[in-house]
Amino acid sequence: MYQTTVCFQQDFMANTLLAVGASPAMAHCYDEVEAFQHVAAGLVVNVGTLSPDWVASMQLAAKTANSLKKPWVLDPVGAGATEFRTQTIVSLLKQRPTLIRGNASEIMAVAGKAGVVTHGVDSTADTADALASGKQLAKDYSCIVGISGANDLITDGHRVLKVSNGDAMMTKITAAGCSVTAMACAFITAAPEDPLRATAFALAVFGMVAELGLQAGAKGPGSLRVEILDALHNLTHDQVRLMQKVSDHE
């Protein structure tokens, strides 16, 4: 899994991927982007940290993934916070991501929803508020859109799945959202025939392991971060079957 992502989030994202059996590679140098994409199964582009050099690498990575017909996922971190950030995300959309995964405010900002205000990476809207924007984005770019929140909503523009796993404590962990984006890419590479359900189950599994981490005794975001990785590593098929809360959204 090749990722161009935020510096301070790389540790947790990489360990999350390792815990689910994926193999992460994180690099931003323009001169090696194409080479990495040739050996990677999929691509995650996370715009959390931006500079002109990194943007060029992100655009080349997405273009290369498309030319190789490999899935790629866009995490529009902080969309709407600055004009440069928003325009970078809009330019990346032209490369037709397989999945766009963000919180409600980010998805609404990407869709050009008037009056949307973001506060960094924190959402100021509920997932239900962003569903219309998410469905339109999915239709416009022929992709999946995942909207994270208390109840995650995932759509292909027509069908909508709801995921009710997780805990509010997850919002206190830096890179939790970015890590679930990376997991979604890994799941899509494993089930490319159904990216909608692959995304839904990635979000469900990440929510499950947060629940398991709290059951194991996590007292706050620091210990929960560790427990999430342990729970991911030890997760069983039976736990997924019994704990998953994925349903069609009315």
JSON list of C-alpha atoms in Angstrom, two decimals:
[
{"chain": "A", "resi": 1, "resn": "MET", "atom": "CA", "xyz": [0.00, 0.00, 0.00]},
{"chain": "A", "resi": 2, "resn": "TYR", "atom": "CA", "xyz": [1.62, 3.25, -1.14]},
{"chain": "A", "resi": 3, "resn": "GLN", "atom": "CA", "xyz": [0.72, 6.41, 0.78]},
{"chain": "A", "resi": 4, "resn": "THR", "atom": "CA", "xyz": [1.51, 10.06, 0.45]},
{"chain": "A", "resi": 5, "resn": "THR", "atom": "CA", "xyz": [0.30, 11.42, 3.76]},
{"chain": "A", "resi": 6, "resn": "VAL", "atom": "CA", "xyz": [0.80, 13.58, 6.84]},
{"chain": "A", "resi": 7, "resn": "CYS", "atom": "CA", "xyz": [4.19, 13.36, 8.56]},
{"chain": "A", "resi": 8, "resn": "PHE", "atom": "CA", "xyz": [3.02, 13.10, 12.16]},
{"chain": "A", "resi": 9, "resn": "GLN", "atom": "CA", "xyz": [0.34, 10.51, 11.34]},
{"chain": "A", "resi": 10, "resn": "GLN", "atom": "CA", "xyz": [2.53, 8.02, 9.54]},
{"chain": "A", "resi": 11, "resn": "ASP", "atom": "CA", "xyz": [3.34, 5.88, 12.59]},
{"chain": "A", "resi": 12, "resn": "PHE", "atom": "CA", "xyz": [-0.26, 5.09, 13.55]},
{"chain": "A", "resi": 13, "resn": "MET", "atom": "CA", "xyz": [-1.37, 4.68, 9.95]},
{"chain": "A", "resi": 14, "resn": "ALA", "atom": "CA", "xyz": [1.49, 2.31, 9.14]},
{"chain": "A", "resi": 15, "resn": "ASN", "atom": "CA", "xyz": [0.90, 0.23, 12.25]},
{"chain": "A", "resi": 16, "resn": "THR", "atom": "CA", "xyz": [-2.82, 0.05, 11.52]},
{"chain": "A", "resi": 17, "resn": "LEU", "atom": "CA", "xyz": [-2.08, -1.36, 8.06]},
{"chain": "A", "resi": 18, "resn": "LEU", "atom": "CA", "xyz": [0.44, -3.84, 9.43]},
{"chain": "A", "resi": 19, "resn": "ALA", "atom": "CA", "xyz": [-2.11, -5.03, 12.00]},
{"chain": "A", "resi": 20, "resn": "VAL", "atom": "CA", "xyz": [-4.59, -5.96, 9.24]},
{"chain": "A", "resi": 21, "resn": "GLY", "atom": "CA", "xyz": [-1.96, -7.70, 7.13]},
{"chain": "A", "resi": 22, "resn": "ALA", "atom": "CA", "xyz": [-1.19, -4.92, 4.66]},
{"chain": "A", "resi": 23, "resn": "SER", "atom": "CA", "xyz": [2.30, -3.64, 3.86]},
{"chain": "A", "resi": 24, "resn": "PRO", "atom": "CA", "xyz": [2.64, 0.16, 3.95]},
{"chain": "A", "resi": 25, "resn": "ALA", "atom": "CA", "xyz": [5.14, 2.32, 2.09]},
{"chain": "A", "resi": 26, "resn": "MET", "atom": "CA", "xyz": [5.15, 6.06, 2.69]},
{"chain": "A", "resi": 27, "resn": "ALA", "atom": "CA", "xyz": [7.11, 8.36, 0.41]},
{"chain": "A", "resi": 28, "resn": "HIS", "atom": "CA", "xyz": [6.68, 11.82, -1.02]},
{"chain": "A", "resi": 29, "resn": "CYS", "atom": "CA", "xyz": [9.65, 12.32, -3.35]},
{"chain": "A", "resi": 30, "resn": "TYR", "atom": "CA", "xyz": [8.39, 13.18, -6.83]},
{"chain": "A", "resi": 31, "resn": "ASP", "atom": "CA", "xyz": [11.21, 11.21, -8.46]},
{"chain": "A", "resi": 32, "resn": "GLU", "atom": "CA", "xyz": [10.13, 7.89, -6.93]},
{"chain": "A", "resi": 33, "resn": "VAL", "atom": "CA", "xyz": [6.34, 8.22, -6.98]},
{"chain": "A", "resi": 34, "resn": "GLU", "atom": "CA", "xyz": [5.86, 6.30, -10.23]},
{"chain": "A", "resi": 35, "resn": "ALA", "atom": "CA", "xyz": [8.22, 3.51, -9.19]},
{"chain": "A", "resi": 36, "resn": "PHE", "atom": "CA", "xyz": [6.40, 2.99, -5.89]},
{"chain": "A", "resi": 37, "resn": "GLN", "atom": "CA", "xyz": [3.01, 2.97, -7.57]},
{"chain": "A", "resi": 38, "resn": "HIS", "atom": "CA", "xyz": [4.10, 0.21, -9.93]},
{"chain": "A", "resi": 39, "resn": "VAL", "atom": "CA", "xyz": [4.73, -2.16, -7.02]},
{"chain": "A", "resi": 40, "resn": "ALA", "atom": "CA", "xyz": [1.86, -1.04, -4.78]},
{"chain": "A", "resi": 41, "resn": "ALA", "atom": "CA", "xyz": [-1.62, -2.60, -4.80]},
{"chain": "A", "resi": 42, "resn": "GLY", "atom": "CA", "xyz": [-3.31, 0.71, -4.04]},
{"chain": "A", "resi": 43, "resn": "LEU", "atom": "CA", "xyz": [-2.73, 4.36, -3.18]},
{"chain": "A", "resi": 44, "resn": "VAL", "atom": "CA", "xyz": [-3.81, 6.64, -0.33]},
{"chain": "A", "resi": 45, "resn": "VAL", "atom": "CA", "xyz": [-3.53, 10.39, -0.87]},
{"chain": "A", "resi": 46, "resn": "ASN", "atom": "CA", "xyz": [-3.95, 12.30, 2.39]},
{"chain": "A", "resi": 47, "resn": "VAL", "atom": "CA", "xyz": [-3.77, 16.08, 2.05]},
{"chain": "A", "resi": 48, "resn": "GLY", "atom": "CA", "xyz": [-3.21, 16.82, 5.74]},
{"chain": "A", "resi": 49, "resn": "THR", "atom": "CA", "xyz": [0.26, 18.26, 5.12]},
{"chain": "A", "resi": 50, "resn": "LEU", "atom": "CA", "xyz": [0.63, 20.32, 1.96]},
{"chain": "A", "resi": 51, "resn": "SER", "atom": "CA", "xyz": [3.42, 22.06, 0.11]},
{"chain": "A", "resi": 52, "resn": "PRO", "atom": "CA", "xyz": [3.82, 22.73, -3.62]},
{"chain": "A", "resi": 53, "resn": "ASP", "atom": "CA", "xyz": [6.31, 19.85, -3.91]},
{"chain": "A", "resi": 54, "resn": "TRP", "atom": "CA", "xyz": [4.01, 17.43, -2.09]},
{"chain": "A", "resi": 55, "resn": "VAL", "atom": "CA", "xyz": [1.03, 18.47, -4.19]},
{"chain": "A", "resi": 56, "resn": "ALA", "atom": "CA", "xyz": [2.96, 17.67, -7.37]},
{"chain": "A", "resi": 57, "resn": "SER", "atom": "CA", "xyz": [3.82, 14.24, -5.96]},
{"chain": "A", "resi": 58, "resn": "MET", "atom": "CA", "xyz": [0.20, 13.60, -4.98]},
{"chain": "A", "resi": 59, "resn": "GLN", "atom": "CA", "xyz": [-1.06, 14.51, -8.43]},
{"chain": "A", "resi": 60, "resn": "LEU", "atom": "CA", "xyz": [1.51, 12.29, -10.13]},
{"chain": "A", "resi": 61, "resn": "ALA", "atom": "CA", "xyz": [0.74, 9.41, -7.76]},
{"chain": "A", "resi": 62, "resn": "ALA", "atom": "CA", "xyz": [-3.00, 9.62, -8.49]},
{"chain": "A", "resi": 63, "resn": "LYS", "atom": "CA", "xyz": [-2.40, 9.91, -12.23]},
{"chain": "A", "resi": 64, "resn": "THR", "atom": "CA", "xyz": [-0.10, 6.88, -12.16]},
{"chain": "A", "resi": 65, "resn": "ALA", "atom": "CA", "xyz": [-2.54, 4.80, -10.11]},
{"chain": "A", "resi": 66, "resn": "ASN", "atom": "CA", "xyz": [-5.25, 5.56, -12.66]},
{"chain": "A", "resi": 67, "resn": "SER", "atom": "CA", "xyz": [-3.06, 4.66, -15.60]},
{"chain": "A", "resi": 68, "resn": "LEU", "atom": "CA", "xyz": [-2.24, 1.34, -13.91]},
{"chain": "A", "resi": 69, "resn": "LYS", "atom": "CA", "xyz": [-5.92, 0.78, -13.07]},
{"chain": "A", "resi": 70, "resn": "LYS", "atom": "CA", "xyz": [-5.16, 0.52, -9.37]},
{"chain": "A", "resi": 71, "resn": "PRO", "atom": "CA", "xyz": [-7.57, 1.79, -6.71]},
{"chain": "A", "resi": 72, "resn": "TRP", "atom": "CA", "xyz": [-6.72, 5.04, -5.00]},
{"chain": "A", "resi": 73, "resn": "VAL", "atom": "CA", "xyz": [-8.32, 6.78, -2.07]},
{"chain": "A", "resi": 74, "resn": "LEU", "atom": "CA", "xyz": [-8.49, 10.51, -1.30]},
{"chain": "A", "resi": 75, "resn": "ASP", "atom": "CA", "xyz": [-8.68, 11.81, 2.28]},
{"chain": "A", "resi": 76, "resn": "PRO", "atom": "CA", "xyz": [-9.60, 15.54, 1.95]},
{"chain": "A", "resi": 77, "resn": "VAL", "atom": "CA", "xyz": [-8.30, 16.53, 5.38]},
{"chain": "A", "resi": 78, "resn": "GLY", "atom": "CA", "xyz": [-9.41, 20.03, 6.37]},
{"chain": "A", "resi": 79, "resn": "ALA", "atom": "CA", "xyz": [-11.26, 20.71, 3.11]},
{"chain": "A", "resi": 80, "resn": "GLY", "atom": "CA", "xyz": [-12.62, 24.23, 3.13]},
{"chain": "A", "resi": 81, "resn": "ALA", "atom": "CA", "xyz": [-10.10, 25.51, 5.68]},
{"chain": "A", "resi": 82, "resn": "THR", "atom": "CA", "xyz": [-8.00, 27.39, 3.10]},
{"chain": "A", "resi": 83, "resn": "GLU", "atom": "CA", "xyz": [-8.31, 28.18, -0.59]},
{"chain": "A", "resi": 84, "resn": "PHE", "atom": "CA", "xyz": [-5.03, 26.41, -1.40]},
{"chain": "A", "resi": 85, "resn": "ARG", "atom": "CA", "xyz": [-6.16, 23.23, 0.35]},
{"chain": "A", "resi": 86, "resn": "THR", "atom": "CA", "xyz": [-9.57, 23.21, -1.30]},
{"chain": "A", "resi": 87, "resn": "GLN", "atom": "CA", "xyz": [-8.14, 23.86, -4.77]},
{"chain": "A", "resi": 88, "resn": "THR", "atom": "CA", "xyz": [-5.61, 21.07, -4.28]},
{"chain": "A", "resi": 89, "resn": "ILE", "atom": "CA", "xyz": [-8.43, 18.67, -3.44]},
{"chain": "A", "resi": 90, "resn": "VAL", "atom": "CA", "xyz": [-10.46, 19.82, -6.46]},
{"chain": "A", "resi": 91, "resn": "SER", "atom": "CA", "xyz": [-7.46, 19.22, -8.73]},
{"chain": "A", "resi": 92, "resn": "LEU", "atom": "CA", "xyz": [-7.03, 15.71, -7.30]},
{"chain": "A", "resi": 93, "resn": "LEU", "atom": "CA", "xyz": [-10.69, 14.90, -7.95]},
{"chain": "A", "resi": 94, "resn": "LYS", "atom": "CA", "xyz": [-9.94, 15.17, -11.67]},
{"chain": "A", "resi": 95, "resn": "GLN", "atom": "CA", "xyz": [-7.97, 11.93, -11.30]},
{"chain": "A", "resi": 96, "resn": "ARG", "atom": "CA", "xyz": [-11.18, 10.11, -10.29]},
{"chain": "A", "resi": 97, "resn": "PRO", "atom": "CA", "xyz": [-10.50, 8.50, -6.89]},
{"chain": "A", "resi": 98, "resn": "THR", "atom": "CA", "xyz": [-12.04, 5.13, -6.09]},
{"chain": "A", "resi": 99, "resn": "LEU", "atom": "CA", "xyz": [-13.07, 6.45, -2.67]},
{"chain": "A", "resi": 100, "resn": "ILE", "atom": "CA", "xyz": [-13.32, 9.85, -0.99]},
{"chain": "A", "resi": 101, "resn": "ARG", "atom": "CA", "xyz": [-13.39, 9.43, 2.80]},
{"chain": "A", "resi": 102, "resn": "GLY", "atom": "CA", "xyz": [-13.83, 12.38, 5.15]},
{"chain": "A", "resi": 103, "resn": "ASN", "atom": "CA", "xyz": [-15.96, 13.81, 7.92]},
{"chain": "A", "resi": 104, "resn": "ALA", "atom": "CA", "xyz": [-19.24, 15.56, 7.19]},
{"chain": "A", "resi": 105, "resn": "SER", "atom": "CA", "xyz": [-17.80, 19.08, 6.97]},
{"chain": "A", "resi": 106, "resn": "GLU", "atom": "CA", "xyz": [-14.99, 17.94, 4.68]},
{"chain": "A", "resi": 107, "resn": "ILE", "atom": "CA", "xyz": [-17.37, 16.13, 2.31]},
{"chain": "A", "resi": 108, "resn": "MET", "atom": "CA", "xyz": [-19.68, 19.14, 2.16]},
{"chain": "A", "resi": 109, "resn": "ALA", "atom": "CA", "xyz": [-16.76, 21.47, 1.47]},
{"chain": "A", "resi": 110, "resn": "VAL", "atom": "CA", "xyz": [-15.43, 19.20, -1.30]},
{"chain": "A", "resi": 111, "resn": "ALA", "atom": "CA", "xyz": [-18.89, 19.19, -2.86]},
{"chain": "A", "resi": 112, "resn": "GLY", "atom": "CA", "xyz": [-18.89, 23.00, -2.81]},
{"chain": "A", "resi": 113, "resn": "LYS", "atom": "CA", "xyz": [-21.65, 23.33, -0.26]},
{"chain": "A", "resi": 114, "resn": "ALA", "atom": "CA", "xyz": [-22.19, 27.04, 0.35]},
{"chain": "A", "resi": 115, "resn": "GLY", "atom": "CA", "xyz": [-21.56, 28.33, 3.86]},
{"chain": "A", "resi": 116, "resn": "VAL", "atom": "CA", "xyz": [-19.63, 25.29, 5.14]},
{"chain": "A", "resi": 117, "resn": "VAL", "atom": "CA", "xyz": [-17.13, 26.23, 7.83]},
{"chain": "A", "resi": 118, "resn": "THR", "atom": "CA", "xyz": [-14.41, 23.83, 8.94]},
{"chain": "A", "resi": 119, "resn": "HIS", "atom": "CA", "xyz": [-12.19, 24.02, 11.99]},
{"chain": "A", "resi": 120, "resn": "GLY", "atom": "CA", "xyz": [-9.09, 22.15, 10.89]},
{"chain": "A", "resi": 121, "resn": "VAL", "atom": "CA", "xyz": [-9.88, 18.45, 10.85]},
{"chain": "A", "resi": 122, "resn": "ASP", "atom": "CA", "xyz": [-12.90, 18.71, 13.17]},
{"chain": "A", "resi": 123, "resn": "SER", "atom": "CA", "xyz": [-16.35, 18.34, 11.71]},
{"chain": "A", "resi": 124, "resn": "THR", "atom": "CA", "xyz": [-18.99, 20.98, 12.37]},
{"chain": "A", "resi": 125, "resn": "ALA", "atom": "CA", "xyz": [-21.78, 18.94, 10.75]},
{"chain": "A", "resi": 126, "resn": "ASP", "atom": "CA", "xyz": [-23.50, 15.59, 11.17]},
{"chain": "A", "resi": 127, "resn": "THR", "atom": "CA", "xyz": [-23.17, 12.79, 8.63]},
{"chain": "A", "resi": 128, "resn": "ALA", "atom": "CA", "xyz": [-26.85, 13.07, 7.72]},
{"chain": "A", "resi": 129, "resn": "ASP", "atom": "CA", "xyz": [-26.27, 16.74, 6.82]},
{"chain": "A", "resi": 130, "resn": "ALA", "atom": "CA", "xyz": [-23.60, 15.69, 4.33]},
{"chain": "A", "resi": 131, "resn": "LEU", "atom": "CA", "xyz": [-25.41, 12.76, 2.72]},
{"chain": "A", "resi": 132, "resn": "ALA", "atom": "CA", "xyz": [-26.85, 14.73, -0.22]},
{"chain": "A", "resi": 133, "resn": "SER", "atom": "CA", "xyz": [-23.40, 16.21, -0.92]},
{"chain": "A", "resi": 134, "resn": "GLY", "atom": "CA", "xyz": [-21.81, 12.78, -0.65]},
{"chain": "A", "resi": 135, "resn": "LYS", "atom": "CA", "xyz": [-24.27, 11.20, -3.04]},
{"chain": "A", "resi": 136, "resn": "GLN", "atom": "CA", "xyz": [-23.75, 13.97, -5.58]},
{"chain": "A", "resi": 137, "resn": "LEU", "atom": "CA", "xyz": [-19.96, 13.64, -5.33]},
{"chain": "A", "resi": 138, "resn": "ALA", "atom": "CA", "xyz": [-20.26, 9.89, -5.83]},
{"chain": "A", "resi": 139, "resn": "LYS", "atom": "CA", "xyz": [-22.37, 10.39, -8.94]},
{"chain": "A", "resi": 140, "resn": "ASP", "atom": "CA", "xyz": [-20.21, 13.17, -10.36]},
{"chain": "A", "resi": 141, "resn": "TYR", "atom": "CA", "xyz": [-16.95, 11.25, -10.01]},
{"chain": "A", "resi": 142, "resn": "SER", "atom": "CA", "xyz": [-18.25, 7.66, -10.27]},
{"chain": "A", "resi": 143, "resn": "CYS", "atom": "CA", "xyz": [-16.72, 6.81, -6.92]},
{"chain": "A", "resi": 144, "resn": "ILE", "atom": "CA", "xyz": [-17.56, 5.76, -3.38]},
{"chain": "A", "resi": 145, "resn": "VAL", "atom": "CA", "xyz": [-17.94, 8.44, -0.72]},
{"chain": "A", "resi": 146, "resn": "GLY", "atom": "CA", "xyz": [-17.48, 7.60, 2.95]},
{"chain": "A", "resi": 147, "resn": "ILE", "atom": "CA", "xyz": [-18.76, 10.11, 5.51]},
{"chain": "A", "resi": 148, "resn": "SER", "atom": "CA", "xyz": [-17.42, 9.48, 9.01]},
{"chain": "A", "resi": 149, "resn": "GLY", "atom": "CA", "xyz": [-19.26, 10.42, 12.19]},
{"chain": "A", "resi": 150, "resn": "ALA", "atom": "CA", "xyz": [-21.27, 8.93, 15.03]},
{"chain": "A", "resi": 151, "resn": "ASN", "atom": "CA", "xyz": [-22.95, 6.85, 12.33]},
{"chain": "A", "resi": 152, "resn": "ASP", "atom": "CA", "xyz": [-20.82, 6.47, 9.21]},
{"chain": "A", "resi": 153, "resn": "LEU", "atom": "CA", "xyz": [-22.58, 6.70, 5.86]},
{"chain": "A", "resi": 154, "resn": "ILE", "atom": "CA", "xyz": [-21.08, 5.19, 2.71]},
{"chain": "A", "resi": 155, "resn": "THR", "atom": "CA", "xyz": [-22.61, 5.71, -0.73]},
{"chain": "A", "resi": 156, "resn": "ASP", "atom": "CA", "xyz": [-22.04, 5.04, -4.40]},
{"chain": "A", "resi": 157, "resn": "GLY", "atom": "CA", "xyz": [-24.53, 7.78, -5.26]},
{"chain": "A", "resi": 158, "resn": "HIS", "atom": "CA", "xyz": [-27.49, 5.44, -5.15]},
{"chain": "A", "resi": 159, "resn": "ARG", "atom": "CA", "xyz": [-27.22, 2.86, -2.39]},
{"chain": "A", "resi": 160, "resn": "VAL", "atom": "CA", "xyz": [-26.27, 4.02, 1.12]},
{"chain": "A", "resi": 161, "resn": "LEU", "atom": "CA", "xyz": [-24.83, 1.84, 3.87]},
{"chain": "A", "resi": 162, "resn": "LYS", "atom": "CA", "xyz": [-24.76, 2.86, 7.52]},
{"chain": "A", "resi": 163, "resn": "VAL", "atom": "CA", "xyz": [-22.07, 1.77, 10.00]},
{"chain": "A", "resi": 164, "resn": "SER", "atom": "CA", "xyz": [-22.86, 2.16, 13.70]},
{"chain": "A", "resi": 165, "resn": "ASN", "atom": "CA", "xyz": [-19.69, 0.72, 15.23]},
{"chain": "A", "resi": 166, "resn": "GLY", "atom": "CA", "xyz": [-17.26, 2.86, 17.20]},
{"chain": "A", "resi": 167, "resn": "ASP", "atom": "CA", "xyz": [-17.05, 5.20, 20.16]},
{"chain": "A", "resi": 168, "resn": "ALA", "atom": "CA", "xyz": [-16.79, 8.97, 20.65]},
{"chain": "A", "resi": 169, "resn": "MET", "atom": "CA", "xyz": [-13.34, 8.50, 22.21]},
{"chain": "A", "resi": 170, "resn": "MET", "atom": "CA", "xyz": [-12.01, 7.82, 18.70]},
{"chain": "A", "resi": 171, "resn": "THR", "atom": "CA", "xyz": [-12.35, 11.53, 17.91]},
{"chain": "A", "resi": 172, "resn": "LYS", "atom": "CA", "xyz": [-9.68, 12.22, 20.55]},
{"chain": "A", "resi": 173, "resn": "ILE", "atom": "CA", "xyz": [-7.02, 10.17, 18.74]},
{"chain": "A", "resi": 174, "resn": "THR", "atom": "CA", "xyz": [-4.94, 11.98, 16.14]},
{"chain": "A", "resi": 175, "resn": "ALA", "atom": "CA", "xyz": [-4.82, 10.04, 12.86]},
{"chain": "A", "resi": 176, "resn": "ALA", "atom": "CA", "xyz": [-7.77, 7.77, 13.68]},
{"chain": "A", "resi": 177, "resn": "GLY", "atom": "CA", "xyz": [-9.69, 9.02, 10.65]},
{"chain": "A", "resi": 178, "resn": "CYS", "atom": "CA", "xyz": [-6.62, 8.94, 8.44]},
{"chain": "A", "resi": 179, "resn": "SER", "atom": "CA", "xyz": [-5.90, 5.37, 9.55]},
{"chain": "A", "resi": 180, "resn": "VAL", "atom": "CA", "xyz": [-9.39, 4.18, 8.70]},
{"chain": "A", "resi": 181, "resn": "THR", "atom": "CA", "xyz": [-8.96, 5.74, 5.25]},
{"chain": "A", "resi": 182, "resn": "ALA", "atom": "CA", "xyz": [-5.80, 3.68, 4.78]},
{"chain": "A", "resi": 183, "resn": "MET", "atom": "CA", "xyz": [-7.64, 0.57, 5.98]},
{"chain": "A", "resi": 184, "resn": "ALA", "atom": "CA", "xyz": [-10.43, 1.23, 3.50]},
{"chain": "A", "resi": 185, "resn": "CYS", "atom": "CA", "xyz": [-7.90, 1.30, 0.68]},
{"chain": "A", "resi": 186, "resn": "ALA", "atom": "CA", "xyz": [-6.48, -2.02, 1.86]},
{"chain": "A", "resi": 187, "resn": "PHE", "atom": "CA", "xyz": [-9.96, -3.55, 2.00]},
{"chain": "A", "resi": 188, "resn": "ILE", "atom": "CA", "xyz": [-10.79, -2.25, -1.48]},
{"chain": "A", "resi": 189, "resn": "THR", "atom": "CA", "xyz": [-7.63, -3.81, -2.93]},
{"chain": "A", "resi": 190, "resn": "ALA", "atom": "CA", "xyz": [-8.74, -7.12, -1.39]},
{"chain": "A", "resi": 191, "resn": "ALA", "atom": "CA", "xyz": [-12.31, -6.81, -2.73]},
{"chain": "A", "resi": 192, "resn": "PRO", "atom": "CA", "xyz": [-12.15, -4.53, -5.78]},
{"chain": "A", "resi": 193, "resn": "GLU", "atom": "CA", "xyz": [-15.42, -5.90, -7.13]},
{"chain": "A", "resi": 194, "resn": "ASP", "atom": "CA", "xyz": [-17.40, -4.26, -4.30]},
{"chain": "A", "resi": 195, "resn": "PRO", "atom": "CA", "xyz": [-15.72, -1.06, -3.05]},
{"chain": "A", "resi": 196, "resn": "LEU", "atom": "CA", "xyz": [-18.93, 0.08, -1.35]},
{"chain": "A", "resi": 197, "resn": "ARG", "atom": "CA", "xyz": [-19.07, -2.88, 1.04]},
{"chain": "A", "resi": 198, "resn": "ALA", "atom": "CA", "xyz": [-15.29, -2.98, 1.37]},
{"chain": "A", "resi": 199, "resn": "THR", "atom": "CA", "xyz": [-15.33, 0.61, 2.62]},
{"chain": "A", "resi": 200, "resn": "ALA", "atom": "CA", "xyz": [-18.25, -0.03, 4.96]},
{"chain": "A", "resi": 201, "resn": "PHE", "atom": "CA", "xyz": [-16.55, -3.01, 6.55]},
{"chain": "A", "resi": 202, "resn": "ALA", "atom": "CA", "xyz": [-13.26, -1.15, 6.92]},
{"chain": "A", "resi": 203, "resn": "LEU", "atom": "CA", "xyz": [-15.08, 1.53, 8.91]},
{"chain": "A", "resi": 204, "resn": "ALA", "atom": "CA", "xyz": [-16.99, -1.11, 10.84]},
{"chain": "A", "resi": 205, "resn": "VAL", "atom": "CA", "xyz": [-13.84, -3.05, 11.76]},
{"chain": "A", "resi": 206, "resn": "PHE", "atom": "CA", "xyz": [-12.07, 0.09, 12.94]},
{"chain": "A", "resi": 207, "resn": "GLY", "atom": "CA", "xyz": [-15.09, 0.94, 15.08]},
{"chain": "A", "resi": 208, "resn": "MET", "atom": "CA", "xyz": [-15.20, -2.62, 16.45]},
{"chain": "A", "resi": 209, "resn": "VAL", "atom": "CA", "xyz": [-11.60, -2.55, 17.61]},
{"chain": "A", "resi": 210, "resn": "ALA", "atom": "CA", "xyz": [-12.23, 0.75, 19.39]},
{"chain": "A", "resi": 211, "resn": "GLU", "atom": "CA", "xyz": [-15.10, -0.92, 21.22]},
{"chain": "A", "resi": 212, "resn": "LEU", "atom": "CA", "xyz": [-12.88, -3.89, 22.05]},
{"chain": "A", "resi": 213, "resn": "GLY", "atom": "CA", "xyz": [-10.13, -1.57, 23.22]},
{"chain": "A", "resi": 214, "resn": "LEU", "atom": "CA", "xyz": [-12.44, 0.09, 25.69]},
{"chain": "A", "resi": 215, "resn": "GLN", "atom": "CA", "xyz": [-13.66, -3.30, 26.87]},
{"chain": "A", "resi": 216, "resn": "ALA", "atom": "CA", "xyz": [-10.01, -4.28, 27.40]},
{"chain": "A", "resi": 217, "resn": "GLY", "atom": "CA", "xyz": [-9.56, -1.41, 29.84]},
{"chain": "A", "resi": 218, "resn": "ALA", "atom": "CA", "xyz": [-8.51, 1.67, 27.86]},
{"chain": "A", "resi": 219, "resn": "LYS", "atom": "CA", "xyz": [-8.96, 4.68, 30.12]},
{"chain": "A", "resi": 220, "resn": "GLY", "atom": "CA", "xyz": [-8.45, 7.44, 27.59]},
{"chain": "A", "resi": 221, "resn": "PRO", "atom": "CA", "xyz": [-7.20, 8.23, 24.07]},
{"chain": "A", "resi": 222, "resn": "GLY", "atom": "CA", "xyz": [-3.59, 7.31, 24.82]},
{"chain": "A", "resi": 223, "resn": "SER", "atom": "CA", "xyz": [-4.30, 3.78, 26.01]},
{"chain": "A", "resi": 224, "resn": "LEU", "atom": "CA", "xyz": [-7.11, 3.35, 23.46]},
{"chain": "A", "resi": 225, "resn": "ARG", "atom": "CA", "xyz": [-4.64, 4.05, 20.65]},
{"chain": "A", "resi": 226, "resn": "VAL", "atom": "CA", "xyz": [-2.53, 1.10, 21.81]},
{"chain": "A", "resi": 227, "resn": "GLU", "atom": "CA", "xyz": [-5.54, -1.15, 22.43]},
{"chain": "A", "resi": 228, "resn": "ILE", "atom": "CA", "xyz": [-6.87, -0.47, 18.91]},
{"chain": "A", "resi": 229, "resn": "LEU", "atom": "CA", "xyz": [-3.68, -1.87, 17.37]},
{"chain": "A", "resi": 230, "resn": "ASP", "atom": "CA", "xyz": [-3.73, -4.92, 19.64]},
{"chain": "A", "resi": 231, "resn": "ALA", "atom": "CA", "xyz": [-7.41, -5.56, 18.92]},
{"chain": "A", "resi": 232, "resn": "LEU", "atom": "CA", "xyz": [-6.83, -5.25, 15.17]},
{"chain": "A", "resi": 233, "resn": "HIS", "atom": "CA", "xyz": [-3.97, -7.71, 15.34]},
{"chain": "A", "resi": 234, "resn": "ASN", "atom": "CA", "xyz": [-6.03, -10.23, 17.33]},
{"chain": "A", "resi": 235, "resn": "LEU", "atom": "CA", "xyz": [-9.42, -9.73, 15.66]},
{"chain": "A", "resi": 236, "resn": "THR", "atom": "CA", "xyz": [-11.24, -12.94, 14.72]},
{"chain": "A", "resi": 237, "resn": "HIS", "atom": "CA", "xyz": [-13.83, -13.73, 12.06]},
{"chain": "A", "resi": 238, "resn": "ASP", "atom": "CA", "xyz": [-16.34, -14.53, 14.80]},
{"chain": "A", "resi": 239, "resn": "GLN", "atom": "CA", "xyz": [-15.85, -11.13, 16.40]},
{"chain": "A", "resi": 240, "resn": "VAL", "atom": "CA", "xyz": [-16.44, -9.40, 13.07]},
{"chain": "A", "resi": 241, "resn": "ARG", "atom": "CA", "xyz": [-19.54, -11.49, 12.41]},
{"chain": "A", "resi": 242, "resn": "LEU", "atom": "CA", "xyz": [-21.04, -10.84, 15.84]},
{"chain": "A", "resi": 243, "resn": "MET", "atom": "CA", "xyz": [-20.04, -7.20, 16.30]},
{"chain": "A", "resi": 244, "resn": "GLN", "atom": "CA", "xyz": [-20.47, -5.65, 12.85]},
{"chain": "A", "resi": 245, "resn": "LYS", "atom": "CA", "xyz": [-23.23, -3.06, 12.59]},
{"chain": "A", "resi": 246, "resn": "VAL", "atom": "CA", "xyz": [-23.50, -2.52, 8.85]},
{"chain": "A", "resi": 247, "resn": "SER", "atom": "CA", "xyz": [-26.96, -1.95, 7.43]},
{"chain": "A", "resi": 248, "resn": "ASP", "atom": "CA", "xyz": [-28.77, -0.35, 4.53]},
{"chain": "A", "resi": 249, "resn": "HIS", "atom": "CA", "xyz": [-29.62, 3.26, 5.30]},
{"chain": "A", "resi": 250, "resn": "GLU", "atom": "CA", "xyz": [-33.25, 4.20, 4.88]}
]
